Coordinates of C-alpha atoms in Angstrom, one line a residue:
Chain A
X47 CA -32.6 -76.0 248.8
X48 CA -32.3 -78.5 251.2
X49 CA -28.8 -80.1 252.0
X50 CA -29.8 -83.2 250.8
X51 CA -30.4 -81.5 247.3
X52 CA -27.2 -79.5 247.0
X53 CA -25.1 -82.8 247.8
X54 CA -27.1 -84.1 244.9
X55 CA -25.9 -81.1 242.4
X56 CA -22.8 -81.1 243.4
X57 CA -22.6 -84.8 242.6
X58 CA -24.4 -84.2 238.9
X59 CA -22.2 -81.5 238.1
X60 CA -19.0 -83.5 238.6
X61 CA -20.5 -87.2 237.3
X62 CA -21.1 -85.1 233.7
X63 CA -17.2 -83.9 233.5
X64 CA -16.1 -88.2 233.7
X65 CA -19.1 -88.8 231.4
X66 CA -18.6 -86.3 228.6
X67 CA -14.5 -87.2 229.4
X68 CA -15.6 -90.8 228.4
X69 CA -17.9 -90.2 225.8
X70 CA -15.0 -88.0 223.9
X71 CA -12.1 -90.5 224.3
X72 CA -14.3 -93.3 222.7
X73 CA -15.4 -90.4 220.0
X74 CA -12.0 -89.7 219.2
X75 CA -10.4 -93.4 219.2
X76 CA -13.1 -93.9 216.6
X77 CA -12.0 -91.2 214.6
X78 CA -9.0 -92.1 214.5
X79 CA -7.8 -95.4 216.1
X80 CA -4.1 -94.1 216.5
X81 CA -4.9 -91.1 218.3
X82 CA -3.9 -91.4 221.6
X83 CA -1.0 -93.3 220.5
X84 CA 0.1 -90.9 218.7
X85 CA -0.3 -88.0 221.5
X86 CA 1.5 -90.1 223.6
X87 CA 4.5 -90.0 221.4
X88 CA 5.2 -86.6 222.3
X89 CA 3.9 -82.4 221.6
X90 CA 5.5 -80.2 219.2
X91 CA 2.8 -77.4 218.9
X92 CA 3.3 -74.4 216.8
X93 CA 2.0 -72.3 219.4
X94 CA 2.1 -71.0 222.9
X95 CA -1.5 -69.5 223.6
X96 CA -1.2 -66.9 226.6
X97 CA -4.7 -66.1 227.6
X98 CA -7.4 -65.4 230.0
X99 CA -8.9 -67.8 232.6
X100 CA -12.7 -66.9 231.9
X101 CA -14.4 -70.4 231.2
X102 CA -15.5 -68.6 227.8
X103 CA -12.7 -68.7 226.5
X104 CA -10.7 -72.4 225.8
X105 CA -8.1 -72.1 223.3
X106 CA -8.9 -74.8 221.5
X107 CA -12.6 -74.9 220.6
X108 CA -12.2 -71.5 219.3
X109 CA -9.7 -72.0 216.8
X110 CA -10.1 -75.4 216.0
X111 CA -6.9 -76.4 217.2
X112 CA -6.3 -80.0 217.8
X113 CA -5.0 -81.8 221.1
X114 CA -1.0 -81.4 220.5
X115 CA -0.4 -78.0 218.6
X116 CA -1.3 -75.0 221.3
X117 CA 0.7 -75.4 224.5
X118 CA -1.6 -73.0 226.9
X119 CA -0.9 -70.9 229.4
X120 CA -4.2 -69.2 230.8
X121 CA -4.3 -66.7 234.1
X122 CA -6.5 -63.2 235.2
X123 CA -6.7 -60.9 232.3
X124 CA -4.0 -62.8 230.1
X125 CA -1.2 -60.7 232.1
X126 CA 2.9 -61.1 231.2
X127 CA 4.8 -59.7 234.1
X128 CA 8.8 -59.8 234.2
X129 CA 8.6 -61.3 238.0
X130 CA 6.0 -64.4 237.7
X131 CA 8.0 -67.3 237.3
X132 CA 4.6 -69.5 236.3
X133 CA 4.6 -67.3 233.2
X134 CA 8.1 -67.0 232.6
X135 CA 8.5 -70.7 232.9
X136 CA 6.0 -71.3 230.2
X137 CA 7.6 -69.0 227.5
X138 CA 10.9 -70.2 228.1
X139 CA 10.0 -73.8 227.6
X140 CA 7.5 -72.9 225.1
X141 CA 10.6 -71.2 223.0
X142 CA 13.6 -73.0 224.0
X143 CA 12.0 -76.9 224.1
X144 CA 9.4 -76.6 222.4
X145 CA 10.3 -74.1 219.8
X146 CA 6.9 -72.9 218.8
X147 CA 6.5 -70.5 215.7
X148 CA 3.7 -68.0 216.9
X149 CA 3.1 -67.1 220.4
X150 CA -0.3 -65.4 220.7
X151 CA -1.6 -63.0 223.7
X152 CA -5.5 -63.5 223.7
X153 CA -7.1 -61.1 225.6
X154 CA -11.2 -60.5 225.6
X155 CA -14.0 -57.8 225.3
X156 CA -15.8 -57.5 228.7
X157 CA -12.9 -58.5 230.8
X158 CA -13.8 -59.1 234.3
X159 CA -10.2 -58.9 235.3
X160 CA -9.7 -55.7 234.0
X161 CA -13.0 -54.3 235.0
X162 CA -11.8 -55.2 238.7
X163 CA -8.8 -53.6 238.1
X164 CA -10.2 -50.3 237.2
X165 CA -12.8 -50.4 240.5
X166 CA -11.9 -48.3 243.8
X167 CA -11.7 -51.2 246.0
X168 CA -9.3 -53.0 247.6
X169 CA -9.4 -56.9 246.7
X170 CA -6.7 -58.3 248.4
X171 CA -5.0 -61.0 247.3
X172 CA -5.5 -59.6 243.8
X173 CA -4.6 -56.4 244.3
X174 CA -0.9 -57.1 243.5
X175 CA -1.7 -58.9 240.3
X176 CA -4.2 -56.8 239.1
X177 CA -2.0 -53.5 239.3
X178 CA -0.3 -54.6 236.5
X179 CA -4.0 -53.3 234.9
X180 CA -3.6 -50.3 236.3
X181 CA -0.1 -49.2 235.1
X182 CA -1.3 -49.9 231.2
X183 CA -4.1 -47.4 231.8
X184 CA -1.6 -44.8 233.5
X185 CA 0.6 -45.8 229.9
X186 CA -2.6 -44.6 227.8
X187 CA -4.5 -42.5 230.4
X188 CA -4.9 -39.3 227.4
X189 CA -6.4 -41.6 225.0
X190 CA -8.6 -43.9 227.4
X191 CA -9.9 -40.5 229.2
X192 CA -10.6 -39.4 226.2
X193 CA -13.3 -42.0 225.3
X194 CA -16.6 -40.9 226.5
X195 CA -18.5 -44.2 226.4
X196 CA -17.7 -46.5 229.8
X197 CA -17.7 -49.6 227.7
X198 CA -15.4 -48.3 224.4
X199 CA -13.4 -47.2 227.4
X200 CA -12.8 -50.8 228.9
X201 CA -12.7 -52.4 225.2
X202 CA -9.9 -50.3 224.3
X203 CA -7.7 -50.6 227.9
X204 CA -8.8 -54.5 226.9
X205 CA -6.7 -53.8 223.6
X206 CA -4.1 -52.0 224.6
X207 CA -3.5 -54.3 227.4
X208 CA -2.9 -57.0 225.4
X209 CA -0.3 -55.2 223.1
X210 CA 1.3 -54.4 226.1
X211 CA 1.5 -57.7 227.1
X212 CA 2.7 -58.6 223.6
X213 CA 6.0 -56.2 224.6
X214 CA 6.8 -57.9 227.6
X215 CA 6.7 -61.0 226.0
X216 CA 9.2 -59.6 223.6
X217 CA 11.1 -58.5 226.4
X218 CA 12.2 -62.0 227.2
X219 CA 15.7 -63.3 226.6
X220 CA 13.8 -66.4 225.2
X221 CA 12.1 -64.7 222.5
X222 CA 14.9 -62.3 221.3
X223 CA 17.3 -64.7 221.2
X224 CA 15.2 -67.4 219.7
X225 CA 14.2 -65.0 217.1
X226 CA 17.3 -63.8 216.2
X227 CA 18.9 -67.5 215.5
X228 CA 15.9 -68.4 214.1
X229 CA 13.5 -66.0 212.9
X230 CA 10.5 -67.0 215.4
X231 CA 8.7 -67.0 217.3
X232 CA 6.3 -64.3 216.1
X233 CA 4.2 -62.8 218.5
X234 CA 0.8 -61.8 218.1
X235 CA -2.2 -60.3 220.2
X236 CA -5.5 -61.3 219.2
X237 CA -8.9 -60.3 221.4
X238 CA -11.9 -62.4 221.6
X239 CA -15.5 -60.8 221.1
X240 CA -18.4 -62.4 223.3
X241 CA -20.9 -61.3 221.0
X242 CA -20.0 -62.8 217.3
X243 CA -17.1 -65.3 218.5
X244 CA -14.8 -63.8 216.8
X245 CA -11.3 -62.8 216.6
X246 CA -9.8 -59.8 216.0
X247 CA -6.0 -59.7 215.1
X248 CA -4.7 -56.4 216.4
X249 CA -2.1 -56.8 213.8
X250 CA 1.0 -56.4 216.2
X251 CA 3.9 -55.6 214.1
X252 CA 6.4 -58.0 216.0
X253 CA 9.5 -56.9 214.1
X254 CA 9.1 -53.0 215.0
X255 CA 7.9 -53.9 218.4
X256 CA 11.4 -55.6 218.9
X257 CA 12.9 -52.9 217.2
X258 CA 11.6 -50.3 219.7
X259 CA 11.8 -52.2 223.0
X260 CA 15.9 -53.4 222.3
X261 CA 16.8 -49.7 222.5
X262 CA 16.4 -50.2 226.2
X263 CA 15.5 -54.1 227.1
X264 CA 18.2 -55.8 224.8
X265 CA 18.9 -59.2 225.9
X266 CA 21.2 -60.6 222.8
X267 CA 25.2 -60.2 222.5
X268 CA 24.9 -57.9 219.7
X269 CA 24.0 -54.6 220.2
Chain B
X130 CA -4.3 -79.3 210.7
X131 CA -0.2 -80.2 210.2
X132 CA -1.3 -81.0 206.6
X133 CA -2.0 -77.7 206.2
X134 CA 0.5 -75.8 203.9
X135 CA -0.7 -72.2 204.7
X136 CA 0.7 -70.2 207.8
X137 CA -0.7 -71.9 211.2
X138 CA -1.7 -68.4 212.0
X139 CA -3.9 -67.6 209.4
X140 CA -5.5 -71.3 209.1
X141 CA -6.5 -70.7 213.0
X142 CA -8.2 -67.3 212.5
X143 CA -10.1 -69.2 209.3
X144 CA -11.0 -71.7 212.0
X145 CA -12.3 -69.3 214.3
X146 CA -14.8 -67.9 212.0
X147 CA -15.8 -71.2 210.7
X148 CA -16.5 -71.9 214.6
X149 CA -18.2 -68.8 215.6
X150 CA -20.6 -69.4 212.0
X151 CA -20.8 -73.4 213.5
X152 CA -22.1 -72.0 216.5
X153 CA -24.4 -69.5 215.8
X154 CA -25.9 -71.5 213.6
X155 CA -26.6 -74.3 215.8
X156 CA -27.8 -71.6 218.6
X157 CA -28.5 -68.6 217.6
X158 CA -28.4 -67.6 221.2
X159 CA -24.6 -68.7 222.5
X160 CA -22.3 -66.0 221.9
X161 CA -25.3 -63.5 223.2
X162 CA -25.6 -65.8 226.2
X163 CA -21.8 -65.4 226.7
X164 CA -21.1 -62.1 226.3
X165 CA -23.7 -61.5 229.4
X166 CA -21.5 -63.1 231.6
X167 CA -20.0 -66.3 233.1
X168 CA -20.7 -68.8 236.2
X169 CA -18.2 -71.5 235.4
X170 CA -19.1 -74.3 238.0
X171 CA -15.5 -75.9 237.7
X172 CA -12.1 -74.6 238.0
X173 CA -9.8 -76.4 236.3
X174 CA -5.6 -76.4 237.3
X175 CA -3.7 -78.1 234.9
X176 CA -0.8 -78.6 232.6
X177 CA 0.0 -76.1 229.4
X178 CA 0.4 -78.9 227.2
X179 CA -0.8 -78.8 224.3
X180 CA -1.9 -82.5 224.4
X181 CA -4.5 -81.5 227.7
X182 CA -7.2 -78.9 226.2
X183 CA -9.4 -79.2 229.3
X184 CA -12.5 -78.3 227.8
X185 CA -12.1 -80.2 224.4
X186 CA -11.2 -83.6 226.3
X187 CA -14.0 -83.2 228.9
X188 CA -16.4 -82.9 226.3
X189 CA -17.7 -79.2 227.9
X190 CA -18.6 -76.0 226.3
X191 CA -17.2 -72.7 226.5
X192 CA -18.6 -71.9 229.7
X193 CA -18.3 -74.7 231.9
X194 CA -14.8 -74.3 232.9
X195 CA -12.5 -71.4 234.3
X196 CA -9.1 -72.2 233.6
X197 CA -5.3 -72.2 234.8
X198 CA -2.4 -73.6 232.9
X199 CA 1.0 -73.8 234.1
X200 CA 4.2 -75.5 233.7
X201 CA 3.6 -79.5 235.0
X202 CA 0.5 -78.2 236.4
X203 CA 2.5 -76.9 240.2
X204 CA 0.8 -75.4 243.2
X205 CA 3.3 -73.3 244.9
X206 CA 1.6 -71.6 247.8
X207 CA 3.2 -68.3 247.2
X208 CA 3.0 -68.0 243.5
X209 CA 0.6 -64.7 242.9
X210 CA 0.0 -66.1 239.4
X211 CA -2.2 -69.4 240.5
X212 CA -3.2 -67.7 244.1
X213 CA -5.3 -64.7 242.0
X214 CA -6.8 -67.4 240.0
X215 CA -8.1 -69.4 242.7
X216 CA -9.0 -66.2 244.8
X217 CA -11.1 -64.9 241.6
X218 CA -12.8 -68.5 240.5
X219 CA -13.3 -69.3 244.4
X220 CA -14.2 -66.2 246.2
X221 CA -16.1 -64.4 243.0
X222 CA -17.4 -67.0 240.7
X223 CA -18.1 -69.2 243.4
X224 CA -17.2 -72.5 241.4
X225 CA -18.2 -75.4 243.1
X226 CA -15.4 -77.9 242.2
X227 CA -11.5 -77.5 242.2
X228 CA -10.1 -79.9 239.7
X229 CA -6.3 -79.9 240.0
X230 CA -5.3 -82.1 236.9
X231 CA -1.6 -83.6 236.1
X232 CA -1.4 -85.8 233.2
X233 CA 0.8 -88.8 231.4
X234 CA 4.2 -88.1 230.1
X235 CA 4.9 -84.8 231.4
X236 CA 7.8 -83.6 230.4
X237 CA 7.9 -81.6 233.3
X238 CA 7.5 -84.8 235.7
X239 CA 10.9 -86.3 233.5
X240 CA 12.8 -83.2 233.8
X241 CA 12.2 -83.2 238.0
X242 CA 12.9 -87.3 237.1
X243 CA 16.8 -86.3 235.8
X244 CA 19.6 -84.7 237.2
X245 CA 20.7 -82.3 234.0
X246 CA 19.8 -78.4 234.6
X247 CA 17.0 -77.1 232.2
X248 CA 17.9 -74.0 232.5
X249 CA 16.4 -70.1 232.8
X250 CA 13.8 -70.1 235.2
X251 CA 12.6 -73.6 234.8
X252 CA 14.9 -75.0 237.3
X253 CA 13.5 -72.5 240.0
X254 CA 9.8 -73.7 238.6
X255 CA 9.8 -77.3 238.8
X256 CA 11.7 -76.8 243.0
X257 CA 8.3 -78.3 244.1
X258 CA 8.0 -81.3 242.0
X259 CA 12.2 -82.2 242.6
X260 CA 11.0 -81.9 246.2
X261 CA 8.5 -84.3 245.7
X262 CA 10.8 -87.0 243.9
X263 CA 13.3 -86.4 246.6
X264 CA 10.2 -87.5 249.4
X265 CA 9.8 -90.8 247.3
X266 CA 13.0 -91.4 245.8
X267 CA 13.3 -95.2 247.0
X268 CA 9.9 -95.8 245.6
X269 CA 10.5 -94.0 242.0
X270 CA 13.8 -95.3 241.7
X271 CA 12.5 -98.7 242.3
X272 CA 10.0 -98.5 239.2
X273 CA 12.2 -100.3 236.5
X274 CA 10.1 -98.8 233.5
X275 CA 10.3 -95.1 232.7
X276 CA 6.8 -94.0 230.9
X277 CA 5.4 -95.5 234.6
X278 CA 7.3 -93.7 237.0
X279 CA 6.8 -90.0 235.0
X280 CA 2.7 -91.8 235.6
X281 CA 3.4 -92.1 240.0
X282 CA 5.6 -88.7 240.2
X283 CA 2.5 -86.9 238.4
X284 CA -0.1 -88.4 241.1
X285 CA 2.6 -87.3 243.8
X286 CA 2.7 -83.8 242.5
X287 CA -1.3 -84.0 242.3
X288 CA -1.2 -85.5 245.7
X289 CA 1.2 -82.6 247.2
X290 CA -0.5 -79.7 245.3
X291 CA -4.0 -80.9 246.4
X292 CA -2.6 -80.2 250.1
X293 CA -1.7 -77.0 248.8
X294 CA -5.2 -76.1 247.9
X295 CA -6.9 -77.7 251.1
X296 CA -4.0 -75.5 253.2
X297 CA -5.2 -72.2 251.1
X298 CA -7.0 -70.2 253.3
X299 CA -9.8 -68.8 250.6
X300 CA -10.4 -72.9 249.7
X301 CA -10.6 -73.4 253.3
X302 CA -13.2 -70.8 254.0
X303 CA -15.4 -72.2 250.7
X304 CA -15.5 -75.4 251.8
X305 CA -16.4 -74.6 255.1
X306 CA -19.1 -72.2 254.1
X307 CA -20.7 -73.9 250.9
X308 CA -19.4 -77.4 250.4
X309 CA -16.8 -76.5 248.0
X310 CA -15.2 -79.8 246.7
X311 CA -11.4 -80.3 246.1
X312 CA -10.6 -83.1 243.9
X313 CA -6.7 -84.9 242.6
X314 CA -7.1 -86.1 238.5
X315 CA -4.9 -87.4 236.2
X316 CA -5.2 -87.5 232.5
X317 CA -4.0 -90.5 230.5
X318 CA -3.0 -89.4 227.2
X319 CA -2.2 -92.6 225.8
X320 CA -6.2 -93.6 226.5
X321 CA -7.6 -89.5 227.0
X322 CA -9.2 -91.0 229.8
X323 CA -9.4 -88.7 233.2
X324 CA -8.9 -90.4 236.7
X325 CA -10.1 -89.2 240.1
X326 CA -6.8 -90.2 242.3
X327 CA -9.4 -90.1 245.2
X328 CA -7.3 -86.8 247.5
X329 CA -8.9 -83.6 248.9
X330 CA -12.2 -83.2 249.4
X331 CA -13.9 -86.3 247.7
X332 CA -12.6 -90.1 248.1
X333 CA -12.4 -91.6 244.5
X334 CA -15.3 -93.2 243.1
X335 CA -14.2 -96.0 240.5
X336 CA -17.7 -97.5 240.1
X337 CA -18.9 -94.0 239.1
X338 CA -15.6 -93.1 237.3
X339 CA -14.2 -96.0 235.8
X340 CA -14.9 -97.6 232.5
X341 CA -18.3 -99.3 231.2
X342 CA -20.5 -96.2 232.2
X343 CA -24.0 -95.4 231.3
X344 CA -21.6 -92.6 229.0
X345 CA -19.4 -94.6 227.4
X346 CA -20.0 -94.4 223.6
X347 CA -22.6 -91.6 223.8
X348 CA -22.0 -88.8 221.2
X349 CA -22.3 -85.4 221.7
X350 CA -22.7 -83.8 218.2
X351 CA -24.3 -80.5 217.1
X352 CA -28.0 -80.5 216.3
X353 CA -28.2 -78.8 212.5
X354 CA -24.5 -79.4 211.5
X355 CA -21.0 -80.8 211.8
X356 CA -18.0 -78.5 212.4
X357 CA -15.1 -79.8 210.1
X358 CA -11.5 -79.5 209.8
X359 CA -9.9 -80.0 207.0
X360 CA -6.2 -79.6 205.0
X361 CA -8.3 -77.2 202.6
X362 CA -9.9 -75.2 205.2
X363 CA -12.4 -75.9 208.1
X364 CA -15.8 -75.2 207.3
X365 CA -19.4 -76.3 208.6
X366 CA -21.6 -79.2 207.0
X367 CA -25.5 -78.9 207.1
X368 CA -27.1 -82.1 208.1

């Protein structure tokens, strides 16, 4: 391609973000001419959506949430860990401002995060992040060396990644303490299938999971 | 869908299959197309509010647009979190636009704004954006009306997290080698409208951007059927 003809992409590609941004405000203040007044007004979403960056997954389009009820928080292979402040931040002001009812950990079949993280190379800048992968295999190495098949391999470490992450989301102070004035937020851990669309509740069972991890990571007053 | 009596949870997992039948439906191909892969051209870095689905208010598919979300949307140059983002959407997928995207009525932008603690970690979080109203505090404290000057500290913070991106040394490289553009938005809630604020790699372009373009009032629907939401249930209309 010449340069002339990449500036020109480059240009397209962008224009069609402001277009389909215009089109969609105009669609939606004809829907409903109070719309954007009432977003305006303020969020109270039920939920907090933690999930993965991968373009093919937004939040919204796949559950048919409207603007205003999932406050999102998306990074590489939808990871909780104790030390990020970015996701820390966002569960507690999810929980203790916002209050939301159901916090979900979304993670996805054919993960390119966690396929990185199972590769023999060094990547840098995301080696650090991505080690986090790597410690919920050694967790589960009998079982996932036990599966045969490469890809039922990575489809179950893409599981039991996300109930991991599910724990350390119930390790917070926010959620335990939240949960024990109020009775939520629940937490849940869903994964996202390419091939149908569909989402598959791994049926996290919030209150045992609690149960089990306050033996050790008890963050309320009463023992 | 806050008509809704049933449990949240279980009316989103009802909407979810209503949306992967929508879809199929309309192209049989999509989810196959999908699962083989992604090559997002776009990298999107904005706010977890709820009220700023990037995909849904730019009109794009699943696909189009790799995604972080964080706390009053801050680009701290040593948090891993963001930094493994960019150096995955940059240096592997090879997008060809960073949009870094702060938005109206931030409740982040108000809490840098006061004085009160917010306690936990937040505090430590929002550090870069009390920086930033410390750099202009004759100019904010001079805007009289509050709803505008949450509006100016959310273009600073754009403004001082694009220069975080151009100083990141993988963004660097990218634009260098392929032309990788860096771009400062804002959305306006109150009108859902998106605004290039004109900083990193592009200088803004209101004739192309601003109202009364060749897309205003276009609308993009599905081609066999209309995905609805309703208080009984969403479901998908034949047309």
């Amino acid at each position: 391609m010449a340069q002339e003809d990449i500036k020109n992409h480059l240009k397209e590609t962008h224009d069609r973000v402001f277009e389909h941004n215009r089109s969609w405000a105009a669609e939606q203040a004809k829907k409903d001419p109070e719309f954007f007044v009432k977003l305006s007004a303020g969020q109270t979403p039920e939920y907090l959506w933690i999930g993965c960056s991968d373009s093919r997954i937004p939040a919204e389009a796949i559950t048919g949430l409207e603007p205003g009820e999932a406050f999102v928080h998306r990074n590489i292979a939808n990871l909780v860990c104790n030390t990020d402040l970015n996701v820390m931040s966002v569960i507690n002001y999810a929980v203790r401002h916002l209050q939301v009812k159901h916090i979900v950990v979304c993670g996805h079949y054919g993960c390119g995060g966690v396929k990185a993280a199972m590769t023999p190379k060094d990547l840098g800048l995301l080696n650090p992040w991505l080690r986090n992968i790597r410690d919920v295999y050694r967790l589960h190495q009998q079982e996932l060396d036990a599966i045969k098949d490469e890809a039922a391999r990575y489809d179950r470490l893409v599981e039991l990644n996300v109930v991991e992450q599910c724990r350390n989301v119930i390790k917070t102070a926010a959620i335990q303490q939240s949960y024990e004035k109020n009775g939520f937020p629940i937490v849940h851990g869903w994964v996202f299938g390419f091939q149908d669309g569909l989402l598959k509740d791994l049926k996290v069972d919030h209150e045992s999971m609690l149960h089990d991890i306050q033996k050790i990571y008890n963050l309320t007053d009463t023992a | 869908m806050s008509q809704d009596t049933r449990d949240p949870f279980t009316y989103a997992l009802s909407s979810n299959s209503a949306w992967a039948g929508y879809k199929s439906h309309q192209n049989p191909d999509f989810f196959p197309r999908l699962a083989s892969g992604q090559s997002p051209s776009i990298l999107w870095l904005g706010c977890s509010d709820s009220r700023c689905p990037e995909t849904t208010i730019l009109g794009l598919q699943p696909g189009d647009i790799f995604v972080h979300r964080n706390i009053a949307n801050i680009i701290s140059p040593t948090d891993i979190n963001t930094s493994a983002v960019i150096e995955y959407a940059v240096a592997f997928l090879k997008v060809k636009h960073v949009v870094l995207c702060g938005h109206s009525a931030c409740g982040g932008a108000a809490a840098a704004l006061g004085d009160a603690r917010v306690g936990g970690v937040l505090d430590t979080w929002l550090t870069p954006l009390k920086a930033v109203r410390n750099a202009h505090a004759d100019e904010l404290a001079a805007i009289r009306d509050d709803k505008a000057r949450a509006v100016r500290i959310a273009e600073l913070n754009v403004e001082a997290g694009v220069k975080v991106l151009m100083a990141n040394v993988v963004i660097q490289d990218h634009i260098k080698e392929r032309g990788l553009q860096v771009h400062g938005t804002l959305f306006d809630i109150g009108s859902g409208r998106v605004r290039d604020l004109g900083h990193g790699t592009g200088k803004p372009r209101a004739a192309a951007f601003g109202g009364g373009g060749a897309g205003d009032g276009e609308v993009i629907r599905g081609r066999h059927a209309t995905l609805v939401f309703r208080s009984e249930g969403a479901g998908m209309q034949a047309r």
